[in-house]
mmCIF file of C-alpha atoms and ligand atoms in Angstrom:
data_model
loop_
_atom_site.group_PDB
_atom_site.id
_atom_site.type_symbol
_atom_site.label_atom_id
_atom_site.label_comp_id
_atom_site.label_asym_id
_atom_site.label_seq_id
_atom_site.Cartn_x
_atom_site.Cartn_y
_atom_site.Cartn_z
ATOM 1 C CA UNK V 1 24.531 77.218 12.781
ATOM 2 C CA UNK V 2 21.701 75.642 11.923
ATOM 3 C CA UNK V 3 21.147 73.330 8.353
ATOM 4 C CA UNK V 4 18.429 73.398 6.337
ATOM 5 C CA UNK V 5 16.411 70.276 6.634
ATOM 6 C CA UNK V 6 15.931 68.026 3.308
ATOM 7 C CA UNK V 7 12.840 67.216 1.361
ATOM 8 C CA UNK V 8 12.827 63.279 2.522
ATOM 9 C CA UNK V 9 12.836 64.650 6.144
ATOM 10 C CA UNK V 10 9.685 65.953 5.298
ATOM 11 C CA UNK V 11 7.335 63.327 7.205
ATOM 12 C CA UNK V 12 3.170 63.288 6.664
ATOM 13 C CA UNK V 13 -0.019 60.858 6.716
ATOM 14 C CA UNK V 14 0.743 57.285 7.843
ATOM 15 C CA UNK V 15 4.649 58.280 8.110
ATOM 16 C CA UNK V 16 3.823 60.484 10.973
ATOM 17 C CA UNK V 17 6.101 58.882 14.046
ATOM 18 C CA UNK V 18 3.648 58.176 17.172
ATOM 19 C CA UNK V 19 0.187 56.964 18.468
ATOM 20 C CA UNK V 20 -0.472 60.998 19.180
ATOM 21 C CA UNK V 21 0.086 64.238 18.127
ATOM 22 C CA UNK V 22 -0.362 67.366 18.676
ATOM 23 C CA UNK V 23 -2.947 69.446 16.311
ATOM 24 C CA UNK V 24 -3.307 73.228 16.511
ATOM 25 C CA UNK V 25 -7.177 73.559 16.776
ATOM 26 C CA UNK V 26 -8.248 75.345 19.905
ATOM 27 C CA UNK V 27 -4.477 76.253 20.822
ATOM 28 C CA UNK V 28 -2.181 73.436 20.486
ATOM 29 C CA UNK V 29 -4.098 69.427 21.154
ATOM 30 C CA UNK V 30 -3.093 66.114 21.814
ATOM 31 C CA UNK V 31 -5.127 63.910 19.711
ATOM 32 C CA UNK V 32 -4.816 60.445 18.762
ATOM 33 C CA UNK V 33 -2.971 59.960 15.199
ATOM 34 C CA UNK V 34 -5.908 57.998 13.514
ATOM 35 C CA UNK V 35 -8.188 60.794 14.276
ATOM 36 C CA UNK V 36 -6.440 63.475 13.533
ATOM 37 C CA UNK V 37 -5.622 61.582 9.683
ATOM 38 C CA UNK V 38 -9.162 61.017 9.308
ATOM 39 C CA UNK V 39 -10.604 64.630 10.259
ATOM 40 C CA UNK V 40 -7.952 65.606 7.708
ATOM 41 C CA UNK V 41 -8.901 62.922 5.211
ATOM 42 C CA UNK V 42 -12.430 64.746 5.567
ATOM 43 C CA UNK V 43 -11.032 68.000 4.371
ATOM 44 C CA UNK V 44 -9.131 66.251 1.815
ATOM 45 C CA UNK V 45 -6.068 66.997 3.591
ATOM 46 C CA UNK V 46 -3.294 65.124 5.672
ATOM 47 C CA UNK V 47 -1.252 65.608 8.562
ATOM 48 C CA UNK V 48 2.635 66.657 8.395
ATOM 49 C CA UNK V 49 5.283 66.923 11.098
ATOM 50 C CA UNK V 50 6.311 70.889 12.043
ATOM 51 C CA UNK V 51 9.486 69.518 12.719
ATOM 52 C CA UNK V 52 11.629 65.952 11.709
ATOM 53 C CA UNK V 53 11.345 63.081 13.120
ATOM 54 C CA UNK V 54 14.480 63.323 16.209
ATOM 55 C CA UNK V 55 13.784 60.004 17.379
ATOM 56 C CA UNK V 56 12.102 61.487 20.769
ATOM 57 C CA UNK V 57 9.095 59.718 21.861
ATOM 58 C CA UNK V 58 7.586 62.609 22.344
ATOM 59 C CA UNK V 59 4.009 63.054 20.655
ATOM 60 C CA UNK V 60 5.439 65.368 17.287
ATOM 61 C CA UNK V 61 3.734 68.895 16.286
ATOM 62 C CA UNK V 62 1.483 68.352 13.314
ATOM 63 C CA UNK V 63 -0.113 70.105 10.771
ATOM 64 C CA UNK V 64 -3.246 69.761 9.129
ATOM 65 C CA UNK V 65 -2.842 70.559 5.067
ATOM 66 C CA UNK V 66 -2.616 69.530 1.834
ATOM 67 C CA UNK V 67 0.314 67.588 0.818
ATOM 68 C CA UNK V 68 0.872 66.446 -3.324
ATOM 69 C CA UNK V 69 2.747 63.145 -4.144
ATOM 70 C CA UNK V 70 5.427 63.037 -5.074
ATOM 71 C CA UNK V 71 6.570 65.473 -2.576
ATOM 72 C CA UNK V 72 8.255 68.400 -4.070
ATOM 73 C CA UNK V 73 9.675 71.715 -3.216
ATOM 74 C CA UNK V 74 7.708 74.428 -4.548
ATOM 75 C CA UNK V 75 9.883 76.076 -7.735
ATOM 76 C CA UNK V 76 11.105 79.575 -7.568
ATOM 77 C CA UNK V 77 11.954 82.252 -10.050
ATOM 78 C CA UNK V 78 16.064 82.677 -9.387
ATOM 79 C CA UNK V 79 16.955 85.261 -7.232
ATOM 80 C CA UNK V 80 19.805 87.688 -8.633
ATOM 81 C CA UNK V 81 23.074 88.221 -7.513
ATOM 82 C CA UNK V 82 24.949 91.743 -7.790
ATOM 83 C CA UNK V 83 28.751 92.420 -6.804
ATOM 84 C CA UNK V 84 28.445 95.098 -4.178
ATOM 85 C CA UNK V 85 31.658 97.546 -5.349
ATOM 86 C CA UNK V 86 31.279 99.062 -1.715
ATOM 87 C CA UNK V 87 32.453 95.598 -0.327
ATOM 88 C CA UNK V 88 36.205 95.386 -1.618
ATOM 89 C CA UNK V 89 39.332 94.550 0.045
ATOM 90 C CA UNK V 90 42.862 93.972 -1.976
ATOM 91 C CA UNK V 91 43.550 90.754 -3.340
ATOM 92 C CA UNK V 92 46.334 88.578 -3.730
ATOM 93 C CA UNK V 93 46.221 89.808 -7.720
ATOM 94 C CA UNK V 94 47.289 93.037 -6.231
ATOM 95 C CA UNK V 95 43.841 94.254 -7.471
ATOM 96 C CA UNK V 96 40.736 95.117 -5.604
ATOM 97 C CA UNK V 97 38.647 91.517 -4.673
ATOM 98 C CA UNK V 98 34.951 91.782 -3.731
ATOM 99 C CA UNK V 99 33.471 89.602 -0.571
ATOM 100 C CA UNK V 100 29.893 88.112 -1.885
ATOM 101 C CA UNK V 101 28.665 86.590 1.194
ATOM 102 C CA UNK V 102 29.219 83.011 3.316
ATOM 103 C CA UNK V 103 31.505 80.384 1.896
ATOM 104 C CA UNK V 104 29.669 77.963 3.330
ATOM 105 C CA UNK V 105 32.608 75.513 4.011
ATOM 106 C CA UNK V 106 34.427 76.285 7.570
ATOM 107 C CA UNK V 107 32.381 78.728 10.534
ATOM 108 C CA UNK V 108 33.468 82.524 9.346
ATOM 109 C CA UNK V 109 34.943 81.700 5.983
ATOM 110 C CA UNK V 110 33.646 84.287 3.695
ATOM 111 C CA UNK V 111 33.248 83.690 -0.164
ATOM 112 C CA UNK V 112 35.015 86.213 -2.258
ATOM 113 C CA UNK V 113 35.115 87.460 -5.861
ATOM 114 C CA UNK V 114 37.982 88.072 -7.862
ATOM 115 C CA UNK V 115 37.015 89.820 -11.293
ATOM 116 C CA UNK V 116 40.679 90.389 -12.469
ATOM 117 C CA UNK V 117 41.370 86.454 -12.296
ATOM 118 C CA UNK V 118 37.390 85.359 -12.683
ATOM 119 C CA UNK V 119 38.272 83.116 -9.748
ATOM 120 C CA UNK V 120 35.768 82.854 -6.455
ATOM 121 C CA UNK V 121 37.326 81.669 -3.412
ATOM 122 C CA UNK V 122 36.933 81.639 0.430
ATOM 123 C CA UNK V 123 38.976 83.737 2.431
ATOM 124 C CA UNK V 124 38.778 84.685 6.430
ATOM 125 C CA UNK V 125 39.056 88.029 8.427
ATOM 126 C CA UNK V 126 42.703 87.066 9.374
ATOM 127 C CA UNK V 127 43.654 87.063 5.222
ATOM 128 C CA UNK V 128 42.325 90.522 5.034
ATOM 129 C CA UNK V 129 44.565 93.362 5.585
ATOM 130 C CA UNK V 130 42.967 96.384 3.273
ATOM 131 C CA UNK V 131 39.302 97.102 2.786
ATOM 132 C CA UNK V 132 36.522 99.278 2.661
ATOM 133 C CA UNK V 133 34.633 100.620 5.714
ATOM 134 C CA UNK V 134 31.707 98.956 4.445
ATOM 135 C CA UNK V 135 33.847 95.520 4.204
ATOM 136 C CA UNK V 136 35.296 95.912 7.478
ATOM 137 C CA UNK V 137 31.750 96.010 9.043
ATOM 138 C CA UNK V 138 30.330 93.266 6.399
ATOM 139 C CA UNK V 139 32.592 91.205 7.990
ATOM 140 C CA UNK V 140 32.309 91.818 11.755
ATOM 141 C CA UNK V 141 28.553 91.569 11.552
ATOM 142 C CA UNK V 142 29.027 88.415 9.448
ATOM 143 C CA UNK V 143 31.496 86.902 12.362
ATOM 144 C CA UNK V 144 28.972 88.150 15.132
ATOM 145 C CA UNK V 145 26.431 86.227 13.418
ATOM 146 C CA UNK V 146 28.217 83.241 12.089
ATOM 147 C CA UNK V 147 29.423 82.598 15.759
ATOM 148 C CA UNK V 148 28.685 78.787 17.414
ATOM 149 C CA UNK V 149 26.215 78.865 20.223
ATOM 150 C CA UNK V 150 27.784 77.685 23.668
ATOM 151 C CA UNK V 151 28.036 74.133 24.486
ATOM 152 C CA UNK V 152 25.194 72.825 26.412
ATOM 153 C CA UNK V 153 24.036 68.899 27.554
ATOM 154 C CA UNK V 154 20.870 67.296 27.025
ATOM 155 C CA UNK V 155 19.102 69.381 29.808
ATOM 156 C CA UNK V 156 20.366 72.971 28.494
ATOM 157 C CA UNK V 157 22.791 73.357 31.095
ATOM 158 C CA UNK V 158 26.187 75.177 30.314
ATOM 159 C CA UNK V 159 29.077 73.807 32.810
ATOM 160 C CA UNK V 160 30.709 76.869 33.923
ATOM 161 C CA UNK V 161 34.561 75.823 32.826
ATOM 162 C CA UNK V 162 32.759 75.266 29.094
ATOM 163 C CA UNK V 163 30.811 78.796 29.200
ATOM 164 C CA UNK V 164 34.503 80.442 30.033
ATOM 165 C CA UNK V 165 36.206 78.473 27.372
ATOM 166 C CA UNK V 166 33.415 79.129 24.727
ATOM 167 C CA UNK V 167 33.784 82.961 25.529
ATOM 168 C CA UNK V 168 37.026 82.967 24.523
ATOM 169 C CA UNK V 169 36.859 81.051 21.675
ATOM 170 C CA UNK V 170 34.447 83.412 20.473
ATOM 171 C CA UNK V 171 35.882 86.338 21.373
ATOM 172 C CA UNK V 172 39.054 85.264 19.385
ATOM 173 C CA UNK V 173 36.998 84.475 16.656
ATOM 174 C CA UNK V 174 35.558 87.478 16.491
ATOM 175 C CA UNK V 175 38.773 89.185 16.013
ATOM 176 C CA UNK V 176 40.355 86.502 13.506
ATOM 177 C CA UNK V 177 37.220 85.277 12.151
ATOM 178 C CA UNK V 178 38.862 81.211 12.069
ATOM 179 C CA UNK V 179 36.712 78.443 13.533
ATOM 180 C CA UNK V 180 38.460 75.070 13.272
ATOM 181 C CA UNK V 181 36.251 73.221 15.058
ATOM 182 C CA UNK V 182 38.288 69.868 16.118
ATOM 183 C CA UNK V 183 39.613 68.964 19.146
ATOM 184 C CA UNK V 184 43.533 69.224 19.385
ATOM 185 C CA UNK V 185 45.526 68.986 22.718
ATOM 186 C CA UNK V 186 48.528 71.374 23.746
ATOM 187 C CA UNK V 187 51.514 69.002 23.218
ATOM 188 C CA UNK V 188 53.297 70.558 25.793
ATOM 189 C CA UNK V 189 50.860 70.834 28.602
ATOM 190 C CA UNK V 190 48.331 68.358 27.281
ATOM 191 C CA UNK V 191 45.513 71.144 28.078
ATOM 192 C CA UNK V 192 42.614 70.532 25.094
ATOM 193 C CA UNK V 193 42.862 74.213 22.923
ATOM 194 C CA UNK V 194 39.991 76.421 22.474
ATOM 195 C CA UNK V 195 38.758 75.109 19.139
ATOM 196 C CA UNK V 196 38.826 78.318 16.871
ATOM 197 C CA UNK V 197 42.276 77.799 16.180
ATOM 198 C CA UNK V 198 43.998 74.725 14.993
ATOM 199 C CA UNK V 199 47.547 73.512 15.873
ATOM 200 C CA UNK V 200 48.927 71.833 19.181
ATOM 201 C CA UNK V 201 50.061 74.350 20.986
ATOM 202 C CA UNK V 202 47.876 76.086 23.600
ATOM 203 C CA UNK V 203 47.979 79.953 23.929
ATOM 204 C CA UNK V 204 50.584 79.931 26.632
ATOM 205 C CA UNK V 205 53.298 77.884 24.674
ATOM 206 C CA UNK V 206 53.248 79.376 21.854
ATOM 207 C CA UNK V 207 50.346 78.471 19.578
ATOM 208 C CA UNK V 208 50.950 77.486 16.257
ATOM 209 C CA UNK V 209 48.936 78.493 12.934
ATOM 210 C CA UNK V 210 48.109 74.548 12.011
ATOM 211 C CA UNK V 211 44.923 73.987 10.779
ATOM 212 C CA UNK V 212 44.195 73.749 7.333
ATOM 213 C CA UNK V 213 40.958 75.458 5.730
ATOM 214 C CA UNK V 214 39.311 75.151 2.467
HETATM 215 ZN ZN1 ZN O 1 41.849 89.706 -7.423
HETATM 216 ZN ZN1 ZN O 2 50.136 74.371 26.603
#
């Protein structure tokens, strides 16, 4: 999952990190900072960073464009929201509850609607006995794409024992759409669990449903 970045990581002119950065004129350039603010200054523009600051020395991608003070998001008309009747699935009212989309709080919780209690909540695959066809595949495609990326170390290797691990933990989570995301230890065995599921007991003796989820 990736997080949308916030406006103060937004970094231009003077702010810009670095001695040199990289311009896109005739494909991408390494220029020197000062030039690069003043050949914008000349097109009464300034330079901003493609990406935030990470700290890297590493000369940062820049562009060359027109920034206004004080820095603001540009404003939006508000984009509507319908209930989609084809995605139900039966609540604990007993009644038919509606998924809306991504809850937003733990990997492959789902938001729900219920319109017989006016109450929205989060809910996961596992809660979910009855449903549409149309839910059932909502929420399988929502899993396949809500699924953590495989663990990897600062030179984008995968160890192989982490790779195996990670393809079961995805696998499960596929299938119970849970993600808990903290590291918990078998306290029989003392083996570390797969982290989709909370709990201290591995697979083998007889995991346990701990793990609580907003
Ligand atoms: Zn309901
Ligand atoms: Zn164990």
């Amino acid at each position: 999952m990736s997080r949308m970045w916030r406006l103060d990581q937004f970094v231009f002119g003077d702010d810009v990190p670095g001695d040199e950065v990289y311009v896109d004129g005739d494909g991408l350039e390494l220029v020197d900072k000062s030039e690069a603010l003043a050949v914008a200054a000349e097109r009464g523009a300034t330079l901003f960073a493609e990406w935030p600051p990470s700290g890297d020395p590493e000369p940062l991608a820049c562009i060359v464009g027109k920034v206004s003070t004080p820095l603001r998001w540009e404003q939006t008309p508000p984009v509507a929201q319908e209930l989609d009747e084809a995605l139900w699935f039966s609540g604990a009212c007993g009644e038919r509850d509606y998924l809306v989309g991504n809850s937003h709080t733990f990997t492959g919780r789902l938001s729900a609607w219920c319109p017989t209690t006016e109450v929205s909540y989060s809910v996961s695959s596992s809660e979910i006995t009855e449903m549409s066809l149309e839910a059932r595949y909502f929420i399988k495609g929502f899993l396949h794409g809500a699924e953590p990326d495989p663990p990897m170390d600062a030179e984008g290797d995968t160890d192989d024992d982490d790779l195996e691990a990670w393809r079961q933990a995805v696998a499960r989570f596929r299938r119970n759409g849970t993600w808990y995301g903290r590291w918990g230890t078998c306290s029989v065995c003392g083996s570390v669990v797969l982290p989709d599921r909370g709990g201290d007991r591995c697979e083998v003796h007889g995991h346990d449903t701990g793990g609580e989820q907003a």
